[in-house]
Tab-separated table of C-alpha atoms and ligand atoms in Angstrom:
chain	number	residue	atom	x	y	z
S	195	MET	CA	-21.017	-237.645	-45.291
S	196	LYS	CA	-22.353	-237.923	-48.816
S	197	LYS	CA	-26.064	-238.627	-49.008
S	198	ALA	CA	-28.137	-240.033	-51.843
S	199	GLY	CA	-31.828	-240.738	-52.202
S	200	VAL	CA	-32.783	-243.796	-54.217
S	201	ALA	CA	-35.973	-244.730	-56.076
S	202	ILE	CA	-36.589	-248.328	-57.154
S	203	LEU	CA	-38.730	-248.957	-60.232
S	204	GLY	CA	-40.170	-252.454	-59.888
S	205	LEU	CA	-40.166	-254.549	-56.726
S	206	GLY	CA	-39.944	-257.988	-58.276
S	207	VAL	CA	-37.256	-260.482	-57.262
S	208	VAL	CA	-34.295	-258.195	-57.984
S	209	GLY	CA	-36.047	-255.009	-56.849
S	210	GLY	CA	-36.925	-256.758	-53.581
S	211	GLY	CA	-33.316	-257.868	-53.053
S	212	THR	CA	-32.075	-254.353	-53.789
S	213	TYR	CA	-34.550	-252.851	-51.319
S	214	GLN	CA	-33.506	-255.354	-48.666
S	215	ILE	CA	-29.776	-254.636	-49.045
S	216	LEU	CA	-30.251	-250.861	-49.119
S	217	THR	CA	-32.454	-250.767	-46.036
S	218	GLU	CA	-30.796	-253.459	-43.910
S	219	LYS	CA	-27.252	-252.219	-44.557
S	220	ARG	CA	-27.760	-248.463	-44.308
S	221	GLU	CA	-25.614	-248.137	-41.173
S	222	TYR	CA	-22.994	-250.515	-42.582
S	223	PHE	CA	-22.646	-248.391	-45.748
S	224	LYS	CA	-22.343	-245.244	-43.657
S	225	LYS	CA	-19.456	-246.839	-41.787
S	226	THR	CA	-17.686	-248.650	-44.592
S	227	GLN	CA	-18.434	-246.425	-47.594
S	228	GLY	CA	-19.052	-243.056	-46.063
S	229	VAL	CA	-22.401	-242.698	-47.833
S	230	ASP	CA	-25.878	-242.455	-46.418
S	231	LEU	CA	-28.308	-244.133	-48.818
S	232	THR	CA	-32.036	-243.831	-48.272
S	233	VAL	CA	-34.808	-245.393	-50.302
S	234	GLU	CA	-36.991	-242.372	-50.971
S	235	CYS	CA	-39.678	-244.150	-52.980
S	236	VAL	CA	-40.581	-247.229	-54.977
S	237	LEU	CA	-42.767	-247.587	-58.027
S	238	GLU	CA	-44.668	-250.844	-57.762
S	239	LYS	CA	-48.205	-251.599	-58.898
S	240	ASN	CA	-48.545	-254.439	-56.405
S	241	VAL	CA	-48.939	-252.381	-53.236
S	242	GLU	CA	-49.263	-255.488	-51.050
S	243	ARG	CA	-45.955	-256.794	-52.302
S	244	ALA	CA	-44.298	-253.460	-51.470
S	245	ILE	CA	-45.823	-253.388	-48.012
S	246	SER	CA	-44.825	-257.009	-47.348
S	247	LEU	CA	-41.225	-255.997	-48.076
S	248	GLY	CA	-41.471	-253.284	-45.441
S	249	VAL	CA	-41.998	-250.231	-47.673
S	250	GLU	CA	-43.969	-247.514	-45.909
S	251	LYS	CA	-47.207	-246.640	-47.683
S	252	GLU	CA	-46.249	-243.013	-48.284
S	253	LYS	CA	-43.118	-244.165	-50.101
S	254	ILE	CA	-45.062	-246.111	-52.731
S	255	ALA	CA	-45.281	-243.805	-55.727
S	256	THR	CA	-48.224	-244.080	-58.078
S	257	SER	CA	-46.581	-242.725	-61.241
S	258	ILE	CA	-43.181	-242.255	-62.811
S	259	GLU	CA	-43.825	-238.511	-62.835
S	260	GLU	CA	-44.052	-238.618	-59.054
S	261	VAL	CA	-40.684	-240.392	-58.913
S	262	VAL	CA	-38.747	-238.204	-61.323
S	263	SER	CA	-40.110	-234.963	-59.850
S	264	ASN	CA	-39.133	-235.960	-56.322
S	265	PRO	CA	-36.227	-233.666	-55.365
S	266	ASN	CA	-35.013	-236.178	-52.759
S	267	VAL	CA	-34.375	-238.807	-55.447
S	268	ASP	CA	-30.852	-238.685	-56.871
S	269	ILE	CA	-30.567	-242.216	-58.216
S	270	VAL	CA	-33.256	-244.219	-60.014
S	271	VAL	CA	-32.836	-247.999	-60.037
S	272	GLU	CA	-34.646	-249.672	-62.936
S	273	VAL	CA	-35.398	-253.369	-62.437
S	274	ILE	CA	-38.549	-253.696	-64.519
S	275	GLY	CA	-36.947	-255.407	-67.501
S	276	GLY	CA	-37.805	-255.354	-71.210
S	277	THR	CA	-37.657	-252.404	-73.540
S	278	GLY	CA	-41.158	-250.940	-73.318
S	279	VAL	CA	-42.079	-249.160	-70.101
S	280	ALA	CA	-38.520	-249.581	-68.798
S	281	LYS	CA	-37.099	-247.530	-71.678
S	282	THR	CA	-39.680	-244.778	-71.227
S	283	PHE	CA	-39.065	-244.600	-67.473
S	284	VAL	CA	-35.268	-244.670	-67.750
S	285	THR	CA	-35.346	-241.929	-70.387
S	286	MET	CA	-37.639	-239.807	-68.208
S	287	ALA	CA	-35.359	-240.292	-65.217
S	288	LEU	CA	-32.266	-239.267	-67.189
S	289	LYS	CA	-34.019	-236.264	-68.705
S	290	SER	CA	-34.989	-235.208	-65.189
S	291	GLY	CA	-31.345	-235.211	-64.140
S	292	LYS	CA	-31.387	-238.465	-62.177
S	293	THR	CA	-28.549	-240.956	-62.320
S	294	VAL	CA	-29.827	-244.352	-63.471
S	295	VAL	CA	-28.743	-247.798	-62.323
S	296	THR	CA	-30.200	-250.658	-64.333
S	297	SER	CA	-30.061	-254.444	-64.453
S	298	ASN	CA	-31.754	-254.484	-67.841
S	299	LYS	CA	-29.484	-256.214	-70.363
S	300	GLU	CA	-31.993	-256.153	-73.211
S	301	LEU	CA	-32.585	-252.420	-72.805
S	302	PHE	CA	-28.881	-251.773	-72.592
S	303	ALA	CA	-27.842	-254.022	-75.474
S	304	LYS	CA	-30.479	-252.448	-77.720
S	305	HIS	CA	-30.463	-248.791	-76.627
S	306	TRP	CA	-27.194	-248.050	-74.864
S	307	PRO	CA	-26.125	-245.220	-77.253
S	308	GLU	CA	-29.304	-243.179	-76.961
S	309	LEU	CA	-29.506	-243.643	-73.185
S	310	GLU	CA	-25.882	-242.645	-72.849
S	311	GLU	CA	-26.522	-239.576	-74.972
S	312	GLU	CA	-29.249	-238.471	-72.544
S	313	ALA	CA	-27.015	-239.168	-69.538
S	314	LYS	CA	-24.162	-237.125	-71.030
S	315	LYS	CA	-26.468	-234.215	-71.850
S	316	MET	CA	-27.645	-234.058	-68.245
S	317	ASN	CA	-24.237	-234.899	-66.772
S	318	VAL	CA	-25.632	-237.816	-64.794
S	319	GLY	CA	-24.492	-241.392	-64.406
S	320	LEU	CA	-25.706	-244.482	-66.221
S	321	PHE	CA	-24.675	-247.667	-64.437
S	322	PHE	CA	-25.277	-251.243	-65.576
S	323	GLU	CA	-23.144	-253.661	-63.537
S	324	ALA	CA	-26.185	-255.845	-62.841
S	325	SER	CA	-27.053	-256.169	-66.525
S	326	CYS	CA	-24.383	-258.817	-67.099
S	327	VAL	CA	-23.700	-261.891	-64.997
S	328	GLY	CA	-25.747	-260.771	-61.965
S	329	GLY	CA	-23.641	-260.534	-58.845
S	330	VAL	CA	-20.311	-261.107	-60.600
S	331	PRO	CA	-18.534	-257.721	-60.878
S	332	ILE	CA	-17.491	-258.182	-64.485
S	333	ILE	CA	-18.319	-254.679	-65.739
S	334	ARG	CA	-16.272	-252.941	-63.057
S	335	THR	CA	-13.456	-255.424	-63.643
S	336	LEU	CA	-13.407	-254.468	-67.310
S	337	GLN	CA	-13.805	-250.726	-66.689
S	338	GLU	CA	-11.749	-250.201	-63.570
S	339	GLY	CA	-9.518	-253.196	-63.118
S	340	MET	CA	-8.085	-254.114	-66.495
S	341	GLN	CA	-7.343	-250.765	-68.138
S	342	ALA	CA	-3.669	-251.699	-68.486
S	343	ASN	CA	-4.581	-254.500	-70.838
S	344	LYS	CA	-5.612	-255.059	-74.371
S	345	ILE	CA	-8.201	-257.740	-73.806
S	346	LEU	CA	-7.638	-260.595	-76.185
S	347	SER	CA	-10.563	-262.792	-75.339
S	348	ILE	CA	-13.596	-263.102	-73.157
S	349	LYS	CA	-15.317	-266.461	-72.726
S	350	GLY	CA	-18.094	-267.090	-70.342
S	351	ILE	CA	-20.995	-269.040	-69.037
S	352	ILE	CA	-23.242	-266.010	-68.892
S	353	ASN	CA	-26.653	-267.628	-68.637
S	354	GLY	CA	-27.540	-269.598	-65.536
S	355	THR	CA	-30.733	-271.210	-66.820
S	356	THR	CA	-29.011	-272.961	-69.708
S	357	ASN	CA	-26.096	-273.915	-67.486
S	358	TYR	CA	-28.521	-275.543	-65.068
S	359	ILE	CA	-30.186	-277.463	-67.933
S	360	LEU	CA	-26.881	-278.630	-69.458
S	361	THR	CA	-25.516	-279.660	-66.043
S	362	LYS	CA	-28.616	-281.730	-65.371
S	363	MET	CA	-28.421	-283.370	-68.799
S	364	ALA	CA	-24.742	-284.224	-68.216
S	365	ASN	CA	-25.007	-285.429	-64.620
S	366	GLU	CA	-28.343	-287.181	-64.683
S	367	GLY	CA	-28.712	-288.138	-68.331
S	368	SER	CA	-31.933	-286.110	-68.531
S	369	SER	CA	-33.342	-285.109	-71.877
S	370	TYR	CA	-33.478	-281.425	-72.769
S	371	GLU	CA	-37.245	-281.390	-72.162
S	372	GLU	CA	-36.930	-283.009	-68.713
S	373	ALA	CA	-34.162	-280.666	-67.644
S	374	LEU	CA	-36.087	-277.620	-68.875
S	375	LYS	CA	-39.163	-278.683	-66.927
S	376	GLU	CA	-37.098	-278.989	-63.760
S	377	ALA	CA	-35.494	-275.586	-64.399
S	378	GLN	CA	-38.990	-274.125	-64.726
S	379	ARG	CA	-40.152	-275.849	-61.544
S	380	LEU	CA	-37.218	-274.347	-59.636
S	381	GLY	CA	-37.885	-270.889	-61.058
S	382	TYR	CA	-34.667	-270.648	-63.108
S	383	ALA	CA	-36.397	-270.867	-66.471
S	384	GLU	CA	-39.422	-268.759	-67.268
S	385	PHE	CA	-42.749	-270.155	-68.467
S	386	ASN	CA	-41.662	-268.952	-71.925
S	387	PRO	CA	-37.972	-269.910	-71.816
S	388	THR	CA	-37.052	-268.589	-75.287
S	389	ALA	CA	-34.833	-265.699	-74.173
S	390	ASP	CA	-32.606	-268.055	-72.205
S	391	VAL	CA	-32.638	-271.300	-74.188
S	392	GLU	CA	-32.324	-269.672	-77.612
S	393	GLY	CA	-29.330	-267.641	-76.436
S	394	PHE	CA	-30.876	-264.150	-76.646
S	395	ASP	CA	-30.086	-263.343	-73.001
S	396	ALA	CA	-26.457	-264.412	-73.480
S	397	THR	CA	-26.283	-262.439	-76.735
S	398	TYR	CA	-27.373	-259.220	-75.003
S	399	LYS	CA	-24.769	-259.751	-72.313
S	400	LEU	CA	-22.001	-260.647	-74.761
S	401	SER	CA	-22.715	-257.583	-76.868
S	402	ILE	CA	-22.297	-255.354	-73.778
S	403	LEU	CA	-19.269	-257.202	-72.403
S	404	SER	CA	-17.378	-257.472	-75.667
S	405	SER	CA	-17.991	-253.775	-76.407
S	406	LEU	CA	-16.317	-252.938	-73.094
S	407	ALA	CA	-13.605	-255.561	-73.509
S	408	PHE	CA	-12.577	-254.562	-77.023
S	409	ASN	CA	-13.442	-250.845	-76.840
S	410	LYS	CA	-15.644	-251.137	-79.902
S	411	LYS	CA	-19.410	-251.077	-80.094
S	412	ILE	CA	-20.528	-254.636	-80.696
S	413	CYS	CA	-24.192	-254.637	-81.663
S	414	ILE	CA	-26.405	-257.637	-81.001
S	415	GLU	CA	-26.629	-258.131	-84.767
S	416	ASN	CA	-22.853	-258.737	-84.775
S	417	VAL	CA	-23.188	-261.685	-82.395
S	418	TYR	CA	-23.633	-265.139	-83.911
S	419	ARG	CA	-26.297	-266.902	-81.846
S	420	GLU	CA	-27.267	-270.526	-81.381
S	421	GLY	CA	-29.201	-271.735	-78.329
S	422	ILE	CA	-29.391	-275.132	-76.644
S	423	THR	CA	-32.724	-276.390	-77.964
S	424	GLY	CA	-30.992	-278.621	-80.524
S	425	VAL	CA	-28.646	-280.215	-77.993
S	426	ASN	CA	-29.262	-283.869	-77.199
S	427	LYS	CA	-28.191	-286.032	-74.295
S	428	GLU	CA	-26.344	-288.500	-76.548
S	429	ASP	CA	-23.806	-285.871	-77.644
S	430	ILE	CA	-23.361	-284.722	-74.043
S	431	ALA	CA	-22.735	-288.346	-73.004
S	432	TYR	CA	-20.308	-289.123	-75.857
S	433	GLY	CA	-18.475	-285.861	-75.179
S	434	LYS	CA	-18.244	-286.768	-71.497
S	435	GLU	CA	-16.717	-290.157	-72.329
S	436	MET	CA	-14.121	-288.376	-74.452
S	437	GLY	CA	-13.264	-285.859	-71.710
S	438	TYR	CA	-15.403	-282.869	-72.685
S	439	THR	CA	-18.211	-280.914	-71.010
S	440	LEU	CA	-20.890	-279.067	-72.934
S	441	LYS	CA	-21.567	-275.437	-72.025
S	442	LEU	CA	-23.429	-272.569	-73.640
S	443	LEU	CA	-20.540	-270.149	-74.044
S	444	GLY	CA	-20.428	-266.518	-74.963
S	445	ILE	CA	-17.136	-266.087	-76.793
S	446	GLY	CA	-15.496	-262.842	-77.857
S	447	LYS	CA	-12.055	-262.645	-79.451
S	448	ASP	CA	-10.155	-259.716	-80.855
S	449	THR	CA	-7.828	-261.247	-83.424
S	450	GLU	CA	-5.836	-260.026	-86.410
S	451	LYS	CA	-8.613	-261.329	-88.642
S	452	GLY	CA	-11.104	-259.144	-86.789
S	453	VAL	CA	-13.505	-259.419	-83.913
S	454	GLU	CA	-15.392	-262.688	-83.355
S	455	VAL	CA	-18.443	-262.702	-81.130
S	456	ARG	CA	-20.600	-265.761	-80.770
S	457	VAL	CA	-22.951	-267.580	-78.439
S	458	HIS	CA	-23.389	-271.312	-78.981
S	459	PRO	CA	-23.153	-274.702	-77.287
S	460	THR	CA	-19.475	-275.508	-76.920
S	461	PHE	CA	-17.484	-278.488	-75.708
S	462	VAL	CA	-14.675	-277.559	-73.327
S	463	LYS	CA	-12.071	-279.980	-72.000
S	464	ASN	CA	-12.832	-281.225	-68.511
S	465	ASP	CA	-9.705	-279.543	-67.150
S	466	ASN	CA	-10.825	-276.147	-68.483
S	467	PRO	CA	-11.991	-274.139	-65.429
S	468	LEU	CA	-15.263	-273.351	-67.212
S	469	ALA	CA	-16.080	-277.083	-67.279
S	470	SER	CA	-16.532	-277.175	-63.523
S	471	VAL	CA	-18.953	-274.236	-63.415
S	472	ASN	CA	-22.160	-276.108	-62.723
S	473	ASP	CA	-25.870	-275.648	-62.097
S	474	SER	CA	-27.049	-272.061	-62.345
S	475	PHE	CA	-23.612	-270.562	-61.645
S	476	ASN	CA	-21.936	-268.202	-64.107
S	477	ALA	CA	-18.268	-267.531	-64.838
S	478	VAL	CA	-16.256	-265.320	-67.134
S	479	HIS	CA	-12.727	-266.046	-68.285
S	480	LEU	CA	-10.704	-263.114	-69.598
S	481	VAL	CA	-7.284	-262.924	-71.178
S	482	GLY	CA	-5.477	-259.588	-71.015
S	483	ASP	CA	-2.156	-259.033	-72.753
S	484	SER	CA	-0.468	-257.867	-69.526
S	485	VAL	CA	-2.236	-259.785	-66.787
S	486	GLY	CA	-2.826	-263.056	-68.608
S	487	GLU	CA	-5.815	-265.069	-67.458
S	488	ILE	CA	-8.482	-263.952	-65.005
S	489	MET	CA	-11.624	-265.828	-64.085
S	490	LEU	CA	-14.640	-264.538	-62.181
S	491	TYR	CA	-17.225	-266.943	-60.836
S	492	GLY	CA	-20.525	-266.500	-59.058
S	493	ARG	CA	-24.261	-266.171	-59.179
S	494	GLY	CA	-25.622	-264.637	-62.357
S	495	ALA	CA	-29.137	-264.121	-61.077
S	496	GLY	CA	-31.253	-263.983	-57.930
S	497	ALA	CA	-32.516	-261.324	-55.538
S	498	LEU	CA	-29.451	-260.706	-53.394
S	499	PRO	CA	-26.669	-261.476	-55.934
S	500	THR	CA	-28.151	-259.118	-58.527
S	501	GLY	CA	-29.084	-256.697	-55.747
S	502	SER	CA	-25.425	-256.765	-54.732
S	503	ALA	CA	-24.379	-255.531	-58.188
S	504	ILE	CA	-27.068	-252.846	-58.199
S	505	VAL	CA	-26.172	-251.532	-54.759
S	506	SER	CA	-22.497	-251.497	-55.720
S	507	ASP	CA	-23.463	-249.168	-58.610
S	508	VAL	CA	-25.624	-247.064	-56.286
S	509	ILE	CA	-22.692	-246.653	-53.881
S	510	PHE	CA	-20.354	-245.791	-56.745
S	511	ALA	CA	-22.818	-243.215	-58.055
S	512	ALA	CA	-23.273	-241.721	-54.590
S	513	LYS	CA	-19.537	-241.535	-53.834
S	514	TYR	CA	-18.129	-240.127	-57.042
S	515	ASP	CA	-19.223	-237.124	-59.052
S	516	GLU	CA	-17.560	-238.027	-62.323
S	517	TYR	CA	-19.244	-240.592	-64.462
S	518	PHE	CA	-17.927	-243.164	-66.880
S	519	TYR	CA	-19.223	-243.173	-70.421
S	520	ALA	CA	-18.147	-245.495	-73.200
S	521	CYS	CA	-14.735	-244.585	-74.570
S	522	PHE	CA	-15.589	-245.830	-78.049
S	523	GLU	CA	-17.900	-244.559	-80.743
S	524	ASN	CA	-21.145	-245.654	-79.181
S	525	ASN	CA	-23.808	-245.556	-81.852
S	526	GLU	CA	-26.737	-247.842	-82.614
S	527	LYS	CA	-25.152	-249.292	-85.736
S	528	GLY	CA	-21.652	-249.734	-84.339
S	529	ASN	CA	-18.509	-248.323	-85.881
S	530	LYS	CA	-17.991	-248.830	-89.619
S	531	GLU	CA	-14.245	-249.251	-89.073
S	532	THR	CA	-14.691	-252.338	-86.895
S	533	LYS	CA	-13.594	-255.431	-88.744
S	534	PHE	CA	-15.408	-258.667	-87.955
S	535	ALA	CA	-13.949	-262.080	-88.716
S	536	SER	CA	-16.256	-263.593	-91.315
S	537	ASP	CA	-15.072	-267.181	-91.082
S	538	PHE	CA	-14.089	-268.127	-87.557
S	539	THR	CA	-11.851	-271.000	-86.602
S	540	SER	CA	-12.725	-273.671	-84.109
S	541	LYS	CA	-12.281	-277.325	-83.323
S	542	TYR	CA	-15.336	-279.424	-84.085
S	543	TYR	CA	-17.055	-282.465	-82.666
S	544	ILE	CA	-19.004	-284.270	-85.383
S	545	ARG	CA	-21.192	-287.350	-84.820
S	546	LEU	CA	-22.313	-289.415	-87.775
S	547	SER	CA	-24.643	-292.359	-88.071
S	548	VAL	CA	-23.077	-294.646	-90.669
S	549	ALA	CA	-23.249	-298.124	-92.157
S	550	ASP	CA	-21.091	-300.498	-90.137
S	551	LYS	CA	-19.108	-302.087	-92.939
S	552	ALA	CA	-15.632	-302.211	-94.401
S	553	GLY	CA	-14.230	-299.008	-95.875
S	554	VAL	CA	-16.697	-296.550	-94.308
S	555	LEU	CA	-14.223	-294.979	-91.913
S	556	SER	CA	-11.731	-294.483	-94.707
S	557	LYS	CA	-14.394	-292.893	-96.950
S	558	VAL	CA	-15.405	-290.521	-94.168
S	559	SER	CA	-11.849	-289.590	-93.275
S	560	GLY	CA	-11.186	-289.108	-97.000
S	561	VAL	CA	-13.746	-286.304	-97.058
S	562	PHE	CA	-11.903	-284.581	-94.228
S	563	ALA	CA	-8.515	-285.070	-95.903
S	564	LYS	CA	-9.812	-283.711	-99.211
S	565	GLY	CA	-11.247	-280.701	-97.450
S	566	SER	CA	-7.844	-279.997	-95.797
S	567	LEU	CA	-9.377	-280.741	-92.397
S	568	SER	CA	-7.135	-282.381	-89.879
S	569	ILE	CA	-8.663	-284.950	-87.512
S	570	SER	CA	-7.400	-285.162	-83.933
S	571	GLU	CA	-9.575	-287.969	-82.497
S	572	VAL	CA	-11.939	-290.628	-83.831
S	573	LYS	CA	-14.232	-292.919	-81.900
S	574	GLN	CA	-16.513	-295.562	-83.313
S	575	VAL	CA	-19.416	-297.153	-81.488
S	576	SER	CA	-21.258	-300.080	-83.065
S	577	LEU	CA	-24.896	-299.851	-82.125
S	578	ASP	CA	-26.303	-302.916	-83.859
S	579	GLU	CA	-25.272	-305.287	-86.624
S	580	ASP	CA	-25.221	-302.810	-89.481
S	581	LYS	CA	-25.179	-299.343	-87.934
S	582	ALA	CA	-22.446	-297.440	-86.141
S	583	GLN	CA	-21.779	-293.986	-84.814
S	584	ILE	CA	-18.544	-292.293	-85.724
S	585	ILE	CA	-17.400	-289.351	-83.647
S	586	ILE	CA	-14.732	-287.157	-85.123
S	587	ILE	CA	-12.923	-284.362	-83.369
S	588	THR	CA	-11.006	-282.038	-85.641
S	589	HIS	CA	-8.023	-279.812	-85.074
S	590	LEU	CA	-8.620	-276.074	-85.478
S	591	CYS	CA	-10.232	-275.374	-88.826
S	592	ASN	CA	-12.312	-272.801	-90.638
S	593	GLU	CA	-16.061	-273.055	-90.229
S	594	SER	CA	-16.541	-272.677	-94.003
S	595	LEU	CA	-14.430	-275.790	-94.658
S	596	ILE	CA	-16.392	-277.772	-92.091
S	597	LYS	CA	-19.660	-276.771	-93.741
S	598	LYS	CA	-18.353	-277.969	-97.117
S	599	ALA	CA	-17.195	-281.269	-95.643
S	600	LEU	CA	-20.589	-281.818	-93.982
S	601	GLU	CA	-22.354	-281.261	-97.314
S	602	LYS	CA	-20.036	-283.805	-98.917
S	603	LEU	CA	-20.571	-286.325	-96.088
S	604	LYS	CA	-24.324	-286.094	-96.544
S	605	THR	CA	-23.933	-287.277	-100.152
S	606	LEU	CA	-22.184	-290.531	-99.148
S	607	GLU	CA	-24.589	-293.462	-99.185
S	608	GLU	CA	-22.826	-294.983	-96.147
S	609	VAL	CA	-23.547	-291.859	-94.056
S	610	TYR	CA	-27.147	-292.108	-92.841
S	611	GLU	CA	-27.240	-288.909	-90.837
S	612	VAL	CA	-25.141	-286.113	-89.384
S	613	LYS	CA	-26.332	-286.433	-85.795
S	614	GLY	CA	-24.405	-283.674	-84.081
S	615	VAL	CA	-22.006	-280.829	-84.861
S	616	ILE	CA	-20.631	-278.949	-81.872
S	617	ARG	CA	-17.865	-276.370	-81.718
S	618	MET	CA	-15.074	-276.811	-79.187
S	619	GLU	CA	-12.858	-274.377	-77.269
S	620	ASP	CA	-9.571	-274.989	-75.503
E	848	HSE	N1	-32.181	-265.436	-67.116
E	848	HSE	C1	-30.829	-265.158	-66.792
E	848	HSE	C2	-30.055	-266.433	-66.598
E	848	HSE	C3	-30.660	-264.356	-65.539
E	848	HSE	O1	-30.628	-267.521	-66.637
E	848	HSE	O2	-28.840	-266.341	-66.431
E	848	HSE	C4	-30.678	-262.903	-65.747
E	848	HSE	O3	-29.921	-262.503	-66.850
């Protein structure tokens, strides 16, 4: 039977879940996977926390040097997060000839090429299933399950915190601030929620996933990013009335015009399967040219779901001796040959506050007609005697044309304010 010794760097939520799965299921893995996995040591400053999880005192290492020089450790699991200490420790582990399994999306999105270089030099593995969409096996699906396909698009709800906030705003009419507070109370959102609510977390994940999907290095700088802090409950409610649900989507498309990668709030039709992915759940929808549509759904965070992805990598690393490295030019700046679409196409939801008087609708629609923008739906709500809201949904159009039309609308004296502009996906 193959044997592998594991070290866990960091026993926080995910590290704790990983430790629990590895220790409680040792016999199960021997039987079902033919591998004997032992936790040889952990690196955790909080000794009490380690002991409360059941780690024996002699297995609590006091330095990274102790971990990487331990001959019984074959696989180092990094669940510290961030790019400081985590990068140093992962690099040391690789240089010492240890295979690394990480859940660290920021580290991976920012430093994948140099880490991979180290792994290749030492002929060890570098696994990152848990870096994207927690327990949902999206990386292995892309690497091992869809090789027969050219992947045409990847669209996903890849951040659970923002999905929880948007679900609460839609279902309970909460404001963004109220929903964020509740997400913080439940432990979904951090005290400083910036990484989630401003879309950085989703951007890291999309850069990794779209690189794998399109076989091209997609750097985080290539991803257009907009978070949910500007979203308001009125737009969510109007969208709902018109049959749409608002989600923070990560969208990647490989089109003739080039690659498009973007993270932003997006309205999807209620019958789109992504619309029913609620609360902190995640989902990824893929289109392959041979298989057609595939959708994966599950928990994107949490001790045991993320631990599940990590342990799946550990088992893979223990079972097989050949490792997967990126099959595209994996360098920090991407590949110069990669063409990116500069002006993407989308449908748009636009909400205007206007004067409620004769001729306004025709003036507004005139701006769209002049800008060669085709309207698919219009809704008007009169709020009081002299003010109304007009909601316009366009057909597919270029973002640059929409921007021009919005500038023009702002110059009309009957248009008081552009209240909301939200992209839409079918
Ligand atoms: N903070 C992330 C989320 C979980 O809310 O989805 C880990 O990536």
